[in-house]
Tab-separated table of C-alpha atoms in Angstrom:
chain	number	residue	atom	x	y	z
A	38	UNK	CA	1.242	-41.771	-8.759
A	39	UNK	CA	1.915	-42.307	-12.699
A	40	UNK	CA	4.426	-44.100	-14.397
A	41	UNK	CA	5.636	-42.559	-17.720
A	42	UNK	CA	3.660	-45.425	-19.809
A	43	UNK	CA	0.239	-44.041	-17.939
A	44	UNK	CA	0.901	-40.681	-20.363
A	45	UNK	CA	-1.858	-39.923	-21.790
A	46	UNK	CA	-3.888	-42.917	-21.118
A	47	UNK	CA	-7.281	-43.162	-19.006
A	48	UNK	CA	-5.261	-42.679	-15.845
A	49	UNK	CA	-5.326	-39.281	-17.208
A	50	UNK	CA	-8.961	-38.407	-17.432
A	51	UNK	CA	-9.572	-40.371	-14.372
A	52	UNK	CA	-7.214	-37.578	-11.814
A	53	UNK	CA	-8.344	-34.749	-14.168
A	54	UNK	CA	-12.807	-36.021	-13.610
A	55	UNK	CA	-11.455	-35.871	-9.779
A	56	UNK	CA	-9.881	-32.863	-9.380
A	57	UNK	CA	-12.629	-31.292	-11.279
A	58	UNK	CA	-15.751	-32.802	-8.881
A	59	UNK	CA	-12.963	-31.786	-5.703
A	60	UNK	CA	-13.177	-27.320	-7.276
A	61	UNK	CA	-10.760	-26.782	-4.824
A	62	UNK	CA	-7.658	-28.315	-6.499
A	63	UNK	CA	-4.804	-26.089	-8.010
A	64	UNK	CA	-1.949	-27.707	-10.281
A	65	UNK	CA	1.332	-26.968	-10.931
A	66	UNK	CA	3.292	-24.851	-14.197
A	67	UNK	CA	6.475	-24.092	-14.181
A	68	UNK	CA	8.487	-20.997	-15.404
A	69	UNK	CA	11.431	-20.931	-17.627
A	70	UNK	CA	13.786	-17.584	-18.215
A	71	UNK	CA	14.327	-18.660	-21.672
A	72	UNK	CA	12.039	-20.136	-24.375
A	73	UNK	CA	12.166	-23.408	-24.942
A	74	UNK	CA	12.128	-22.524	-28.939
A	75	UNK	CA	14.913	-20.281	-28.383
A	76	UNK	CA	13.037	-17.134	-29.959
A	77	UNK	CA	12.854	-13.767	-27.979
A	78	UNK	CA	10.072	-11.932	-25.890
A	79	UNK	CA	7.299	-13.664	-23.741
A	80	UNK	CA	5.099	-16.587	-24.932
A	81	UNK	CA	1.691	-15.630	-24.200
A	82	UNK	CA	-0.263	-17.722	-21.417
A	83	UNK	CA	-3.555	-18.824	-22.898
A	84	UNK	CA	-5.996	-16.582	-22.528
A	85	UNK	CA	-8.307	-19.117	-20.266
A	86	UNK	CA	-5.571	-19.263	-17.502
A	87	UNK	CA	-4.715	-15.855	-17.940
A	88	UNK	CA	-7.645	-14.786	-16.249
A	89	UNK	CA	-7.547	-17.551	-13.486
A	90	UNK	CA	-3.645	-16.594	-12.472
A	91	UNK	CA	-4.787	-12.628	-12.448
A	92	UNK	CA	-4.250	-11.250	-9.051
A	93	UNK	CA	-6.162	-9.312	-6.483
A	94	UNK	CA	-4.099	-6.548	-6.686
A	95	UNK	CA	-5.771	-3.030	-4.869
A	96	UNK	CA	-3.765	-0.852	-6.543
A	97	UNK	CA	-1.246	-0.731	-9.704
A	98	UNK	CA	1.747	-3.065	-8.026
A	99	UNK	CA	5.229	-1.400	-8.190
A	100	UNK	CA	7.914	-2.665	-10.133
A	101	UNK	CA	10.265	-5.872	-8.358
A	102	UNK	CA	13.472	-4.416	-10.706
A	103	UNK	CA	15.667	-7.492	-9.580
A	104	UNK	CA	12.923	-9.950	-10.026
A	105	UNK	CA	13.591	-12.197	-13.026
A	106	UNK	CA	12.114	-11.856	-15.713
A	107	UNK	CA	10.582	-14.992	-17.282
A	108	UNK	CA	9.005	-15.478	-21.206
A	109	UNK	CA	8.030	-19.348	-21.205
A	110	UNK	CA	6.049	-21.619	-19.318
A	111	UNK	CA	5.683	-25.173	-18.847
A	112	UNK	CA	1.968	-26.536	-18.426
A	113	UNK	CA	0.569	-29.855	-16.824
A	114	UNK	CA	-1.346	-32.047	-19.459
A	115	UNK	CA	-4.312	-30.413	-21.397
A	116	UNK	CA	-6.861	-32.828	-19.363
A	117	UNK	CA	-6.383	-31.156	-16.315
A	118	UNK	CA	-7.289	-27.611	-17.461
A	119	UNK	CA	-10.363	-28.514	-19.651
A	120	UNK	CA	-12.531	-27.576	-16.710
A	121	UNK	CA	-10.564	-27.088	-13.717
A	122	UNK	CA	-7.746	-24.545	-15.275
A	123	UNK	CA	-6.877	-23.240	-11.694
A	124	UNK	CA	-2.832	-22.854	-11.976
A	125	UNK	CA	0.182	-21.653	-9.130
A	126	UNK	CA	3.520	-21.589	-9.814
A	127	UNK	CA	6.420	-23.974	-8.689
A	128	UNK	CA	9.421	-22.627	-9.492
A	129	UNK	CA	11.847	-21.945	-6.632
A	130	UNK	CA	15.449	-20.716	-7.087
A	131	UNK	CA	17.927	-21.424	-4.680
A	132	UNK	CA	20.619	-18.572	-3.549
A	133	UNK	CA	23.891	-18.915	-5.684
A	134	UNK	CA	24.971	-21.165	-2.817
A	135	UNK	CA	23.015	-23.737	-3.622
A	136	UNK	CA	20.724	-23.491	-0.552
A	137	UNK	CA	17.430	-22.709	-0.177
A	138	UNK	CA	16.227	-19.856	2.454
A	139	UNK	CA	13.773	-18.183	0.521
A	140	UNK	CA	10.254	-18.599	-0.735
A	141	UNK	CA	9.199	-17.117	-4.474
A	142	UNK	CA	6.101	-15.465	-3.662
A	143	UNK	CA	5.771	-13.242	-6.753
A	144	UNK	CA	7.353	-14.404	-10.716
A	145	UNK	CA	7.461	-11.608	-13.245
A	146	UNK	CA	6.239	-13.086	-16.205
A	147	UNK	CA	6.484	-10.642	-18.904
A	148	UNK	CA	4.946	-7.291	-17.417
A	149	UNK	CA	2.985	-9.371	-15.308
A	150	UNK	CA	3.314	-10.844	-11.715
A	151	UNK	CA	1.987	-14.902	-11.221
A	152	UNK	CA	1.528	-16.586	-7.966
A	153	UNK	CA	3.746	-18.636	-6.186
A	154	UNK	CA	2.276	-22.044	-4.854
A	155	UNK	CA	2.514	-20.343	-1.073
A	156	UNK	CA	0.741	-17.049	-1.915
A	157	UNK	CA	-1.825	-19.374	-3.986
A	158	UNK	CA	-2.560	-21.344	-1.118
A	159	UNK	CA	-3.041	-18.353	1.267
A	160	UNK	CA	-5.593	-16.038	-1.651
A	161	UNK	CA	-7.548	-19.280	-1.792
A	162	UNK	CA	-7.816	-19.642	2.079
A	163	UNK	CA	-8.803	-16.244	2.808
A	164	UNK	CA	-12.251	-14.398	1.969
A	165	UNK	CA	-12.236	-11.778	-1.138
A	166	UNK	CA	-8.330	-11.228	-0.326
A	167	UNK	CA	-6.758	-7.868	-1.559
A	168	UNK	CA	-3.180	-7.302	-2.363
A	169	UNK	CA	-0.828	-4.535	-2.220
A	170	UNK	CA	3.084	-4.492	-2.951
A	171	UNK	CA	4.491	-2.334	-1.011
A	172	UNK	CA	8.031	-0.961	-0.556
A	173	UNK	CA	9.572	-4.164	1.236
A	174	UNK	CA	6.365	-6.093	2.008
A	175	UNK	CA	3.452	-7.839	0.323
A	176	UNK	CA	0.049	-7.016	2.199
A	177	UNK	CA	-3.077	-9.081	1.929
A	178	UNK	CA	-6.612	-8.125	3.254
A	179	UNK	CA	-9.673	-9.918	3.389
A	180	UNK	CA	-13.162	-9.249	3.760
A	181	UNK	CA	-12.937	-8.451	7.264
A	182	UNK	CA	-10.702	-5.981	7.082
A	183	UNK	CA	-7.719	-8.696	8.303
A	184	UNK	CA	-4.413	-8.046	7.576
A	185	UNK	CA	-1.644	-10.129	6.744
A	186	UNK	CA	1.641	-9.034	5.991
A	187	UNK	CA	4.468	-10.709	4.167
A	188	UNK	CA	7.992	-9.439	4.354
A	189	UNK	CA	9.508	-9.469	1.048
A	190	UNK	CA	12.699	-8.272	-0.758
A	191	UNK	CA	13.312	-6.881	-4.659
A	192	UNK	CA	13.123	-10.282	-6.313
A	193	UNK	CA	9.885	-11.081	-4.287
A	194	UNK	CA	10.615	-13.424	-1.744
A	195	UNK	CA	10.147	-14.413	1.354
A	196	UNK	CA	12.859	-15.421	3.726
A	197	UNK	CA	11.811	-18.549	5.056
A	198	UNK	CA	11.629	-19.320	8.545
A	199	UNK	CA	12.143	-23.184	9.037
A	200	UNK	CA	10.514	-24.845	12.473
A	201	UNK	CA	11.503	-27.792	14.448
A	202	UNK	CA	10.376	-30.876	14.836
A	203	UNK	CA	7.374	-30.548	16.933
A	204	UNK	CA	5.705	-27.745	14.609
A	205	UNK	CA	6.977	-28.788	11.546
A	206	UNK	CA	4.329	-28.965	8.995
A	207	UNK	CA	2.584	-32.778	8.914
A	208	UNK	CA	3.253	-35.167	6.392
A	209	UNK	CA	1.061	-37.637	4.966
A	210	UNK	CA	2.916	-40.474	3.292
A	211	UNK	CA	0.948	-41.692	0.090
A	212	UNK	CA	0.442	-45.031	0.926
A	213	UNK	CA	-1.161	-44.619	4.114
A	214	UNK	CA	-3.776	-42.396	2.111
A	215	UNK	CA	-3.976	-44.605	-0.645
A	216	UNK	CA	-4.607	-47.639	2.048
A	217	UNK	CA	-7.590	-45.877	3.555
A	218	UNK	CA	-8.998	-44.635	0.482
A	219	UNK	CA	-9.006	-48.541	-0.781
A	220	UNK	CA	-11.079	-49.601	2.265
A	221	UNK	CA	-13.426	-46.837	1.973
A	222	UNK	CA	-14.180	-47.593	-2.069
A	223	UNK	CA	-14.569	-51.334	-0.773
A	224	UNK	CA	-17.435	-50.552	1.274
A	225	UNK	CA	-16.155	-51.361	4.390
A	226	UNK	CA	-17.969	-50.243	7.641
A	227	UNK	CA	-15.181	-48.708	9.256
A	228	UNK	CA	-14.736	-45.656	11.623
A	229	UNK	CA	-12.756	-42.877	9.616
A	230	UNK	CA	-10.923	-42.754	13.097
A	231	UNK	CA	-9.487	-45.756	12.698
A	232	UNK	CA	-8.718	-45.744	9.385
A	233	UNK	CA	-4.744	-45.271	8.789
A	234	UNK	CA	-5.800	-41.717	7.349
A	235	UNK	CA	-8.929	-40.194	8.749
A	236	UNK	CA	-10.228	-38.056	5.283
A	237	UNK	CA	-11.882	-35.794	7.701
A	238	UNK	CA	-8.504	-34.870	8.647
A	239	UNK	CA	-8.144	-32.539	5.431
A	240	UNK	CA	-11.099	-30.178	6.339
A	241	UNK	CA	-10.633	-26.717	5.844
A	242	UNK	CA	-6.580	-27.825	5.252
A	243	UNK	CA	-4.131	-26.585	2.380
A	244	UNK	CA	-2.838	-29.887	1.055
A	245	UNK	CA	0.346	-30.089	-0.679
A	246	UNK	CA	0.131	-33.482	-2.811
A	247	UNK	CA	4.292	-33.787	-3.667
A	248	UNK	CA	7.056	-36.249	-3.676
A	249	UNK	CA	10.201	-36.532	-0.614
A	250	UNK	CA	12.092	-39.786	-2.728
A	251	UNK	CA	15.567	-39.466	-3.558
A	252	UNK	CA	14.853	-40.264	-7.061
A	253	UNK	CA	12.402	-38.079	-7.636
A	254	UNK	CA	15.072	-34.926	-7.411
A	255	UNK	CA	12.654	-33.013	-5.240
A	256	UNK	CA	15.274	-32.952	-1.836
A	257	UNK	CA	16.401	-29.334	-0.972
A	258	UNK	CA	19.577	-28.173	0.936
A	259	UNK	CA	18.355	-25.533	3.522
A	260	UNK	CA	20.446	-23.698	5.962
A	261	UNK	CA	19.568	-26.672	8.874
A	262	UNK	CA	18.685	-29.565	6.627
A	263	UNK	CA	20.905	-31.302	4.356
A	264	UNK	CA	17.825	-33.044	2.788
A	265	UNK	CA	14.550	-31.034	2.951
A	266	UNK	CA	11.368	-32.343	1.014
A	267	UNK	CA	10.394	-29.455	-1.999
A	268	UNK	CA	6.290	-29.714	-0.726
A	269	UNK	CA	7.738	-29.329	3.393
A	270	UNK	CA	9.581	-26.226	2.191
A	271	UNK	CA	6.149	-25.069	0.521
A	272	UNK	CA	4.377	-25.527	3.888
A	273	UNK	CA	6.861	-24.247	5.496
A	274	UNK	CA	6.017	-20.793	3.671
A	275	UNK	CA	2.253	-21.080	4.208
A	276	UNK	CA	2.477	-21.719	7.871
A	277	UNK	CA	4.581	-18.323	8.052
A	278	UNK	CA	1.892	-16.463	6.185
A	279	UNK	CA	-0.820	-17.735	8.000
A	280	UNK	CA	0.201	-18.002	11.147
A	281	UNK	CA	2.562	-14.632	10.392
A	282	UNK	CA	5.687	-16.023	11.966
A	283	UNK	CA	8.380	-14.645	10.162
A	284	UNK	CA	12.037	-14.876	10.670
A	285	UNK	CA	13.192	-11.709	12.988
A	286	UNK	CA	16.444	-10.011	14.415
A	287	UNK	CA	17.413	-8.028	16.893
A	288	UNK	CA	16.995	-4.270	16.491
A	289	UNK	CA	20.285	-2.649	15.113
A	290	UNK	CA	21.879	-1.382	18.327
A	291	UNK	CA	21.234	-4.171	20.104
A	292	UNK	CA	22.533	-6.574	17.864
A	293	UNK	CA	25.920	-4.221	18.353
A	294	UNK	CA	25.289	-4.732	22.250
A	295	UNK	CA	25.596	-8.742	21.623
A	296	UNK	CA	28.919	-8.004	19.583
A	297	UNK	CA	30.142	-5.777	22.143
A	298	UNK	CA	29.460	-8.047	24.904
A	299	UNK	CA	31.361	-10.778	22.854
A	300	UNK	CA	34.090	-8.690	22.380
A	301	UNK	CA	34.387	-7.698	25.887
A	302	UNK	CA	34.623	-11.096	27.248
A	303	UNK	CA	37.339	-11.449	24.752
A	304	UNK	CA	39.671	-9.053	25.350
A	305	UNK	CA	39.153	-9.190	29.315
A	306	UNK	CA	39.741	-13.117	29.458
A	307	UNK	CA	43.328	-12.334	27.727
A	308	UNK	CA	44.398	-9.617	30.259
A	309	UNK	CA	42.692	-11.561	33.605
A	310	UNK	CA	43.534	-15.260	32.923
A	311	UNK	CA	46.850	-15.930	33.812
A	312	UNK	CA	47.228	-19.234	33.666
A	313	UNK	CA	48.170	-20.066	29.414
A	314	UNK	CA	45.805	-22.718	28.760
A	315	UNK	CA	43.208	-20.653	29.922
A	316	UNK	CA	43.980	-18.593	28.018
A	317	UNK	CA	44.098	-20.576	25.157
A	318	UNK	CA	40.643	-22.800	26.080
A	319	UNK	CA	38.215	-19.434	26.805
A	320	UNK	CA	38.972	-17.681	23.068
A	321	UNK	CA	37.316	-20.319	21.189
A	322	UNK	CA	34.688	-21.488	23.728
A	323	UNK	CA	33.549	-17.625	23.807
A	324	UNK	CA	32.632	-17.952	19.636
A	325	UNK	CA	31.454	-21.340	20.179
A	326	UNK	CA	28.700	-20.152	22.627
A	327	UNK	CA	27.817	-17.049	20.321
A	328	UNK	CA	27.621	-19.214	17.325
A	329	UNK	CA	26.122	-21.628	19.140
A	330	UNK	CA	23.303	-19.077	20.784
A	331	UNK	CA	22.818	-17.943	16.487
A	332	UNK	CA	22.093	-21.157	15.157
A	333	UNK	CA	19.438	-22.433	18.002
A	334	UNK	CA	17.652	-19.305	18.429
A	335	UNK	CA	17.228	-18.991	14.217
A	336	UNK	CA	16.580	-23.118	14.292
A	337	UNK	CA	13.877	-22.507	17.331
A	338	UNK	CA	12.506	-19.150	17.403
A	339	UNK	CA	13.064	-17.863	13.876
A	340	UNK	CA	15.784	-15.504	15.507
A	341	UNK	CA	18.512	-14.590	13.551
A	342	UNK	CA	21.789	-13.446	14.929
A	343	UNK	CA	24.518	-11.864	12.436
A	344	UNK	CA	27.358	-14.251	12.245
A	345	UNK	CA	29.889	-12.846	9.757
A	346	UNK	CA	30.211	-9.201	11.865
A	347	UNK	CA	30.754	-10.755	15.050
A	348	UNK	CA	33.262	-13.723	13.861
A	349	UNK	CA	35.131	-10.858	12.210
A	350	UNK	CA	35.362	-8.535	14.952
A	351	UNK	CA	36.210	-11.557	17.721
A	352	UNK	CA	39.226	-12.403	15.235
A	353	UNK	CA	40.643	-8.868	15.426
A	354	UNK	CA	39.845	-8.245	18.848
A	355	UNK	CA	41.568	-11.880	19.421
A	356	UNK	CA	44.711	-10.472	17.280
A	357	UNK	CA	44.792	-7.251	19.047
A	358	UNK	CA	44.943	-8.826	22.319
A	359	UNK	CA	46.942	-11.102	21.675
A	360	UNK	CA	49.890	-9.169	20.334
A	361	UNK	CA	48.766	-6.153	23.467
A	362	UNK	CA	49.619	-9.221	25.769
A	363	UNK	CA	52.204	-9.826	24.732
A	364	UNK	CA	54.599	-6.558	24.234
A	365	UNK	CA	53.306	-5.977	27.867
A	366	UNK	CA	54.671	-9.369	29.470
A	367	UNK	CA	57.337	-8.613	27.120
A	368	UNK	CA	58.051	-5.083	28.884
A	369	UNK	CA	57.431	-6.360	32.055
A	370	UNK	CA	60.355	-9.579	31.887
A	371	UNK	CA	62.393	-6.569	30.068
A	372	UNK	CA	62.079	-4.096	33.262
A	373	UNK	CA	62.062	-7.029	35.879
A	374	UNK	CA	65.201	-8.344	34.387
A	375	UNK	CA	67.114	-4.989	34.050
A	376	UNK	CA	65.863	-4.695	38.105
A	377	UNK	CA	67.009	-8.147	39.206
A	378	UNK	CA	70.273	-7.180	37.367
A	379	UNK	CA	71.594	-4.546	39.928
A	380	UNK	CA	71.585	-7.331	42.757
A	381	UNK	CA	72.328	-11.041	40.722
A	382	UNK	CA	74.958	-11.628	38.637
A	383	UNK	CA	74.879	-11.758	34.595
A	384	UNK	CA	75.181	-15.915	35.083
A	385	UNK	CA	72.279	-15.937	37.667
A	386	UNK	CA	70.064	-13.713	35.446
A	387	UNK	CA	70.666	-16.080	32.694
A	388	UNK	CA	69.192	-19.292	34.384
């Protein structure tokens, strides 16, 4: 909403006197693994957000070893802590790949652990939340004795299930809010229904105020979109915590039934197909329907298949049978030739 020549003007004061009358707003710091002075060891957090970004933690938290380790921060403008220093981090690594499957939920600054903007957004949700980090999961309970339960690995993140279209999180676009917020300032007698954004829509909501333009470098590759809005991906996170819908595979054994079953089909189409181009057609069409099967079951139901086991196995199984095909058809010509060859002669036998 501000241009870089609105820096520390009016328009300043003006979001900072909002956010502070709204006591429900959180704003975002970012984390840096090396200081921006380019001195060693952690730069303290001041001692007024300190105690804001402290967390609920039952018991002493155990150590993430492969979590990063960051010493310096990077703040939003004095104006909006003054009286509202409420603080999450948003900071999200991508895999070495480039892509982006999992959520940061916990950032070891120092000897301490800070809050990612998804495990913000659930604490502030729930009532007198309690944490405790356990061996490969993050548990949270409230005042009611309600328990939810984040899986998470050693760096402290959460792999993130994406959904489809129909229960992707809802977006907002700015103008549309900024339309109906005009009208209602002007005093206009109109029903918040019919407004372009109803306000009342936002009760009891997590709101994720963040940019999806191009130019605004906020566009994230994922492993089914090539362009996925930073704030989406956030939601995307909450909605798993919340509605603890996590991504899931089959147990152990029976993800080796599904490979065997591959397999099988496999090696049996090469021996009981006859005709060549049969053959040739049912090989791939088998490992396009497995990979196939993966990527809409992990794109619809959070399911994930292994892909890299399976692929491997069908291309030695498809090797094996292959070359078992054909030193038996080569055996077989061999010992129906050397048969035919007592009753035709050598000139027959050669056409």
């Amino acid at each position: 909403l501000f241009t870089e020549r609105m820096l520390n003007s009016t328009e300043d004061k003006l979001l900072a006197a909002a956010t502070d009358a709204a006591e429900n707003v959180s704003h975002a710091m970012n984390l840096l693994e090396e200081r921006i002075d380019g001195l060693t060891g952690v730069v303290p957090l001041p001692a007024l957000l300190s105690a804001d970004l402290e967390l609920p933690w039952q018991s002493q938290p155990r150590i993430l070893y492969k979590a990063a380790i960051y010493l310096d921060h990077v703040l939003p403008a004095p104006d909006y802590l003054h009286n509202n220093p409420k603080l999450h981090v948003v900071t999200f690594p991508s895999d070495t790949d480039g892509t982006f499957r999992r959520a940061p939920m916990l950032f070891r600054y120092g000897n301490v652990y800070l809050p990612s903007l998804a495990l913000s957004a659930v604490l502030a949700k729930l009532d007198k939340p309690q944490m405790m980090l356990e061996q490969d999961r993050l548990s949270i309970v409230d005042a009611n004795n309600k328990t939810w339960t984040i899986p998470i690995d050693d760096n402290g993140s959460m792999p993130v299930r994406f959904y489809s279209k129909n229960h992707d999180p809802e977006t907002i676009p700015i103008s549309a809010a900024l339309h109906s917020a005009v009208d209602l300032q002007r005093g206009k007698n109109i029903d918040p229904g019919q407004l372009k954004v109803n306000p009342f829509e936002f009760k009891d909501k997590i709101l994720i105020i963040g940019a999806s333009a191009v130019a605004l470098n906020d566009l994230k590759v994922t492993p089914i979109h090539s362009a996925y809005p930073g704030p989406r991906l956030q939601a995307s996170a909450i909605a798993n915590i919340l509605d603890q819908t996590f991504l899931r595979g089959p147990p152990f054994f029976l993800q080796w039934v599904f490979t065997a079953v591959l397999l099988s089909f496999t090696v049996g189409s090469l021996l009981i197909l006859q005709n060549p181009l049969s053959k040739f057609l049912a090989q791939p069409l088998l490992l396009i329907g497995y990979l196939a099967a993966a990527f809409l079951s992990f794109k619809h139901h959070g399911f994930m298949l292994n892909m890299a086991v399976p692929v491997l196995l069908w291309w030695l199984a498809l090797m094996d049978g292959l070359v078992y095909t054909t030193l038996v058809e080569r055996a077989e010509k061999k010992k129906i030739k050397a048969t035919l060859s007592k009753y035709l002669a050598q000139t027959v036998m050669d056409k």
